Amino acid sequence: MRAIRHSFSLFNWRPFPPPPPSTASALSSLPIIMSSQSDQSSAFETPRLVLKKVLAKSQHEGDGAVVRRALGRSELKSLDPFLMMDHFSVSPPGGFPDHPHRGFETVTYMLQGAITHQDFAGHTGTIRTGDVQWMTAGRGIIHSEMPGGEGTHKGLQLWINLSSKDKMIEPNYQELPKEDIPVAEQDGVEVRVIAGEAMGVHSPVYTRTPTMFLDFSLSPGAEWHQNIPESWNAFVYVIEGEGVFGSVSSSPVAAHYVLVLTLGDGLSVWNRSSKPLRFVLIAGQPLNEPVVQYGPFVMNTQSEIEKTIEDYQYCKNGFEMGRYWRSQQ
């Protein structure tokens, strides 16, 4: 197999084995991290509890970047339909130079600083603090993502799988500046609704794979009870502070931990600390399809992966513009 021409920089991927056919059944077989059933909130008929807790450890990726890989590591390889989530930090001259994608979507949410984006179709732009770029790679994109100025730039990037019927659609972007992301507040709880719904507020983002992506901030002493579609897989990533999730008597969870949740109709969260708590709650409808991944290519079969590598190598079937393109960053 010939070497790939461009770097797989964002974020240097290693192939993973496919998940089991039914993530839901796999979830039901794992032990639940909780204290007792008696202290569950009455807010939900089937409250979601913490199924698995994993620390997102720092590692070097791309060109001089550091990421905390919350999802897509040996302890937590995937959670259908999610393939990866990184909490990244990068400073010039580092970044994520030219690299391809096919078969899924990337969601980039900037927490600090900015990332400048260029692709081989001429699409350019800068994702600034609080902005979101929802990119559907579909049949193929080659692009670069580099710091948009001096200093340290931080954000989250989530990879969402596409169903077999959507893997070869034309690439597309949904770009939301900070001011266009709905925000709601109630009783010391603020939520930015990147995808889905919370507090009666809906995101304008269209999700081909049905997805919820909520950025919560809880003041000290605040609590919140968030509805989640019962059959969707869900996880939490704590950005800062510490919180109690699922069961009021559970131990507090600190920053940089990812929590996989049991199935159920909602999640309860309490901030018992003296400092603010910030976390993202991400949930999605499982695709229950085979996953074959080679770096930044995600398809359903090995033969489709081999065809994708050939398409990329020879600049065809979606990668035609990659023959002569190089980013100018």
Coordinates of C-alpha atoms in Angstrom, one line a residue:
M1 CA 0.0 0.0 0.0
R2 CA 1.5 3.3 -1.1
A3 CA 2.3 6.0 1.5
I4 CA -0.4 8.7 1.8
R5 CA 0.7 12.0 0.3
H6 CA -0.6 14.3 3.0
S7 CA -0.2 14.1 6.8
F8 CA -3.0 12.7 8.9
S9 CA -2.4 15.5 11.4
L10 CA -5.8 16.2 12.9
F11 CA -5.5 14.3 15.0
N12 CA -2.9 11.6 14.1
W13 CA -5.2 8.6 14.1
R14 CA -4.5 4.9 14.5
P15 CA -7.0 2.4 13.1
F16 CA -9.5 1.0 15.7
P17 CA -11.4 -2.3 15.5
P18 CA -15.1 -1.9 14.9
P19 CA -17.4 -1.5 17.9
P20 CA -19.9 -4.3 18.7
P21 CA -23.1 -4.4 16.6
S22 CA -25.2 -3.0 19.4
T23 CA -23.6 -0.4 21.7
A24 CA -26.8 -0.3 23.7
S25 CA -26.5 -4.0 24.7
A26 CA -22.8 -3.5 25.5
L27 CA -23.7 -0.6 27.8
S28 CA -26.2 -2.7 29.7
S29 CA -23.6 -5.3 30.5
L30 CA -21.1 -3.0 32.2
P31 CA -21.1 -2.2 36.0
I32 CA -22.6 1.1 37.1
I33 CA -20.5 3.5 39.2
M34 CA -23.0 4.7 41.9
S35 CA -23.7 4.6 45.6
S36 CA -27.3 3.4 45.8
Q37 CA -30.5 3.4 43.9
S38 CA -32.4 5.1 46.7
D39 CA -30.9 8.6 46.2
Q40 CA -31.8 9.0 42.6
S41 CA -33.5 12.2 41.5
S42 CA -37.2 11.9 40.9
A43 CA -36.8 14.1 37.9
F44 CA -36.7 11.1 35.5
E45 CA -38.4 7.8 35.3
T46 CA -35.1 6.2 34.2
P47 CA -32.2 8.4 35.4
R48 CA -28.9 8.1 33.6
L49 CA -26.0 7.1 35.8
V50 CA -22.3 7.0 35.3
L51 CA -21.3 3.8 33.6
K52 CA -17.6 4.4 33.0
K53 CA -15.2 7.2 34.0
V54 CA -12.0 7.8 32.0
L55 CA -9.3 10.5 32.5
A56 CA -8.5 12.2 29.2
K57 CA -4.7 12.2 29.4
S58 CA -2.5 14.7 27.5
Q59 CA -0.7 13.5 24.4
H60 CA 1.1 15.1 21.5
E61 CA -0.7 15.2 18.2
G62 CA -0.6 17.1 14.9
D63 CA 2.4 19.5 14.5
G64 CA 3.3 20.6 18.0
A65 CA -0.2 20.4 19.5
V66 CA -1.3 18.8 22.7
V67 CA -4.6 17.1 23.1
R68 CA -6.6 15.4 25.9
R69 CA -8.3 12.6 24.0
A70 CA -11.6 12.0 25.8
L71 CA -12.9 9.5 23.2
G72 CA -10.9 7.5 20.8
R73 CA -8.3 6.0 23.1
S74 CA -7.6 2.5 24.3
E75 CA -9.8 2.9 27.4
L76 CA -12.7 4.3 25.4
K77 CA -12.4 3.6 21.7
S78 CA -15.8 4.8 20.5
L79 CA -19.4 5.4 21.6
D80 CA -21.7 5.0 18.6
P81 CA -22.2 7.3 16.8
F82 CA -19.1 9.2 18.2
L83 CA -15.6 8.3 17.0
M84 CA -13.4 10.7 18.8
M85 CA -13.3 13.8 21.0
D86 CA -10.2 15.9 21.7
H87 CA -9.7 18.8 24.0
F88 CA -6.8 20.4 22.1
S89 CA -4.3 23.1 22.8
V90 CA -2.0 24.6 20.2
S91 CA 0.3 27.6 19.7
P92 CA 2.2 28.9 16.7
P93 CA 4.0 27.6 14.8
G94 CA 2.3 24.3 15.6
G95 CA -1.1 23.2 14.3
F96 CA -2.8 20.7 12.1
P97 CA -1.5 21.0 8.5
D98 CA -3.0 19.5 5.4
H99 CA -4.9 16.3 6.0
P100 CA -8.0 14.5 4.5
H101 CA -11.3 13.2 5.8
R102 CA -14.0 10.9 4.4
G103 CA -17.2 9.3 5.9
F104 CA -18.0 11.4 9.0
E105 CA -18.4 14.9 10.4
T106 CA -16.2 17.0 12.6
V107 CA -17.4 19.6 15.1
T108 CA -14.9 22.2 16.2
Y109 CA -15.9 24.3 19.2
M110 CA -13.4 27.0 20.2
L111 CA -13.0 27.6 24.0
Q112 CA -10.1 30.1 23.7
G113 CA -8.3 31.8 20.8
A114 CA -9.0 31.0 17.2
I115 CA -8.3 28.4 14.5
T116 CA -8.0 29.4 10.8
H117 CA -9.3 26.8 8.3
Q118 CA -8.6 26.3 4.6
D119 CA -9.8 23.5 2.3
F120 CA -9.1 22.4 -1.2
A121 CA -12.4 23.7 -2.5
G122 CA -11.5 27.3 -1.6
H123 CA -13.4 27.4 1.7
T124 CA -11.6 29.5 4.3
G125 CA -12.5 31.1 7.6
T126 CA -11.5 31.6 11.2
I127 CA -13.3 29.9 14.1
R128 CA -13.0 32.2 17.1
T129 CA -13.7 31.8 20.9
G130 CA -17.3 30.5 21.3
D131 CA -17.7 29.8 17.6
V132 CA -18.7 26.4 16.1
Q133 CA -17.8 24.8 12.8
W134 CA -19.9 21.7 11.9
M135 CA -18.1 20.2 8.9
T136 CA -19.6 17.3 6.9
A137 CA -16.6 15.7 5.2
G138 CA -18.9 13.3 3.3
R139 CA -17.1 11.9 0.2
G140 CA -13.9 13.8 0.8
I141 CA -12.2 17.0 2.1
I142 CA -8.5 17.9 2.4
H143 CA -8.0 20.9 4.7
S144 CA -5.7 22.5 7.3
E145 CA -6.5 24.0 10.7
M146 CA -3.9 26.3 12.2
P147 CA -3.7 28.8 15.0
G148 CA -5.4 32.1 14.1
G149 CA -2.8 34.3 15.9
E150 CA -0.2 34.3 18.7
G151 CA -0.7 32.7 22.1
T152 CA -2.5 29.5 23.1
H153 CA -5.6 28.3 21.3
K154 CA -7.9 25.8 22.9
G155 CA -11.1 24.0 21.8
L156 CA -12.9 20.7 21.5
Q157 CA -13.2 18.6 18.3
L158 CA -15.8 15.9 18.1
W159 CA -16.0 13.3 15.3
I160 CA -19.5 12.0 14.5
N161 CA -20.0 9.0 12.2
L162 CA -22.3 9.2 9.2
S163 CA -24.6 6.4 8.2
S164 CA -23.8 4.3 5.1
K165 CA -26.3 6.3 3.0
D166 CA -24.6 9.6 3.9
K167 CA -20.9 8.7 3.8
M168 CA -20.5 9.8 0.2
I169 CA -22.6 13.0 0.2
E170 CA -21.1 16.3 -0.9
P171 CA -19.0 18.1 1.7
N172 CA -20.8 20.8 3.6
Y173 CA -20.2 23.4 6.3
Q174 CA -22.5 24.8 9.0
E175 CA -20.7 27.7 10.7
L176 CA -22.1 29.4 13.8
P177 CA -20.5 32.5 15.3
K178 CA -20.8 32.8 19.0
E179 CA -23.6 35.3 18.8
D180 CA -25.8 32.9 16.8
I181 CA -25.5 30.0 19.3
P182 CA -28.6 30.0 21.5
V183 CA -28.0 30.6 25.2
A184 CA -30.5 30.0 28.0
E185 CA -30.2 30.5 31.8
Q186 CA -32.2 29.4 34.8
D187 CA -31.5 29.1 38.5
G188 CA -27.7 29.5 38.3
V189 CA -27.4 27.3 35.2
E190 CA -26.4 28.5 31.8
V191 CA -26.4 26.4 28.6
R192 CA -25.1 27.1 25.1
V193 CA -27.1 24.9 22.8
I194 CA -24.7 23.9 20.0
A195 CA -27.0 21.0 18.8
G196 CA -30.3 19.7 20.1
E197 CA -32.5 21.4 22.7
A198 CA -32.3 22.6 26.4
M199 CA -34.4 24.9 28.5
G200 CA -36.9 25.1 25.6
V201 CA -34.2 26.5 23.3
H202 CA -33.3 24.8 20.0
S203 CA -30.1 24.9 18.0
P204 CA -30.4 25.8 14.3
V205 CA -27.8 23.2 13.4
Y206 CA -29.0 20.3 11.2
T207 CA -27.6 17.0 12.4
R208 CA -27.6 14.2 9.8
T209 CA -26.8 11.8 12.6
P210 CA -29.2 13.0 15.3
T211 CA -27.0 14.7 18.0
M212 CA -27.2 16.7 21.2
F213 CA -24.2 19.0 22.1
L214 CA -24.8 21.2 25.1
D215 CA -22.2 23.4 27.0
F216 CA -23.3 23.8 30.6
S217 CA -22.0 26.2 33.3
L218 CA -23.3 25.7 36.8
S219 CA -22.8 28.2 39.6
P220 CA -21.9 26.9 43.1
G221 CA -24.9 25.2 44.6
A222 CA -26.8 24.9 41.3
E223 CA -28.3 21.7 39.9
W224 CA -29.8 20.8 36.6
H225 CA -31.9 17.9 35.2
Q226 CA -31.5 17.5 31.4
N227 CA -33.8 15.3 29.3
I228 CA -32.0 13.0 26.8
P229 CA -33.7 10.8 24.2
E230 CA -33.8 7.4 26.0
S231 CA -32.2 5.2 23.4
W232 CA -29.3 7.6 22.6
N233 CA -25.8 7.0 23.8
A234 CA -24.4 9.9 25.9
F235 CA -21.3 11.1 27.6
V236 CA -20.1 14.1 29.6
Y237 CA -16.7 15.8 29.5
V238 CA -15.8 18.1 32.4
I239 CA -14.0 21.2 31.1
E240 CA -13.4 22.9 34.5
G241 CA -14.5 22.6 38.1
E242 CA -16.0 19.5 39.6
G243 CA -19.6 18.1 39.6
V244 CA -21.8 15.3 40.8
F245 CA -23.4 13.4 38.0
G246 CA -26.3 10.9 37.9
S247 CA -26.6 10.2 41.6
V248 CA -26.6 12.9 44.3
S249 CA -24.4 10.7 46.6
S250 CA -21.8 10.0 43.9
S251 CA -18.3 11.3 44.3
P252 CA -17.5 14.6 42.6
V253 CA -15.8 14.3 39.2
A254 CA -13.0 16.7 38.4
A255 CA -11.9 18.4 35.1
H256 CA -10.7 16.4 32.1
Y257 CA -12.7 13.3 33.0
V258 CA -15.1 11.8 30.5
L259 CA -18.2 10.0 31.8
V260 CA -20.1 7.4 29.8
L261 CA -23.7 7.3 30.9
T262 CA -26.2 4.5 31.1
L263 CA -29.3 4.6 28.9
G264 CA -32.3 6.5 30.3
D265 CA -34.4 9.6 29.9
G266 CA -32.3 12.2 31.5
L267 CA -29.2 13.2 33.5
S268 CA -29.1 15.1 36.8
V269 CA -26.1 17.2 37.8
W270 CA -25.2 19.0 41.0
N271 CA -22.4 21.5 41.7
R272 CA -21.6 21.0 45.4
S273 CA -18.3 22.9 45.2
S274 CA -17.5 26.6 45.8
K275 CA -16.3 27.1 42.2
P276 CA -18.1 27.1 38.9
L277 CA -18.6 23.9 37.0
R278 CA -18.4 23.7 33.2
F279 CA -19.0 20.6 31.1
V280 CA -20.3 19.4 27.8
L281 CA -23.1 16.9 27.5
I282 CA -23.0 15.0 24.2
A283 CA -25.6 12.5 23.0
G284 CA -26.5 10.8 19.7
Q285 CA -28.6 8.2 18.1
P286 CA -26.6 5.0 17.5
L287 CA -26.2 4.0 13.9
N288 CA -25.6 0.3 14.7
E289 CA -23.6 -0.1 11.6
P290 CA -20.1 -1.7 11.1
V291 CA -17.2 0.7 11.5
V292 CA -13.9 0.3 9.7
Q293 CA -11.5 3.1 10.3
Y294 CA -8.1 3.9 8.8
G295 CA -6.8 7.2 10.2
P296 CA -9.2 10.0 9.0
F297 CA -11.2 7.6 6.8
V298 CA -14.3 6.0 8.3
M299 CA -16.3 3.5 6.2
N300 CA -18.4 0.4 6.7
T301 CA -16.2 -2.3 5.1
Q302 CA -12.5 -2.9 4.5
S303 CA -13.0 -2.8 0.8
E304 CA -14.5 0.7 1.1
I305 CA -11.4 1.8 3.1
E306 CA -9.1 0.4 0.4
K307 CA -11.1 2.2 -2.3
T308 CA -10.9 5.4 -0.2
I309 CA -7.1 5.2 0.1
E310 CA -6.9 4.7 -3.7
D311 CA -9.2 7.6 -4.3
Y312 CA -7.1 9.9 -2.1
Q313 CA -3.8 8.6 -3.4
Y314 CA -4.9 9.2 -7.1
C315 CA -7.0 12.3 -6.4
K316 CA -10.3 11.0 -7.7
N317 CA -13.9 10.3 -6.6
G318 CA -14.1 13.4 -4.3
F319 CA -10.4 14.2 -3.9
E320 CA -9.8 15.6 -7.4
M321 CA -8.9 19.1 -6.2
G322 CA -6.2 17.7 -4.0
R323 CA -3.9 17.0 -6.9
Y324 CA -2.3 20.4 -6.8
W325 CA -3.7 22.1 -3.7
R326 CA -1.6 23.1 -0.7
S327 CA -2.8 25.3 2.1
Q328 CA -1.3 28.8 2.4
Q329 CA -0.9 28.7 6.2

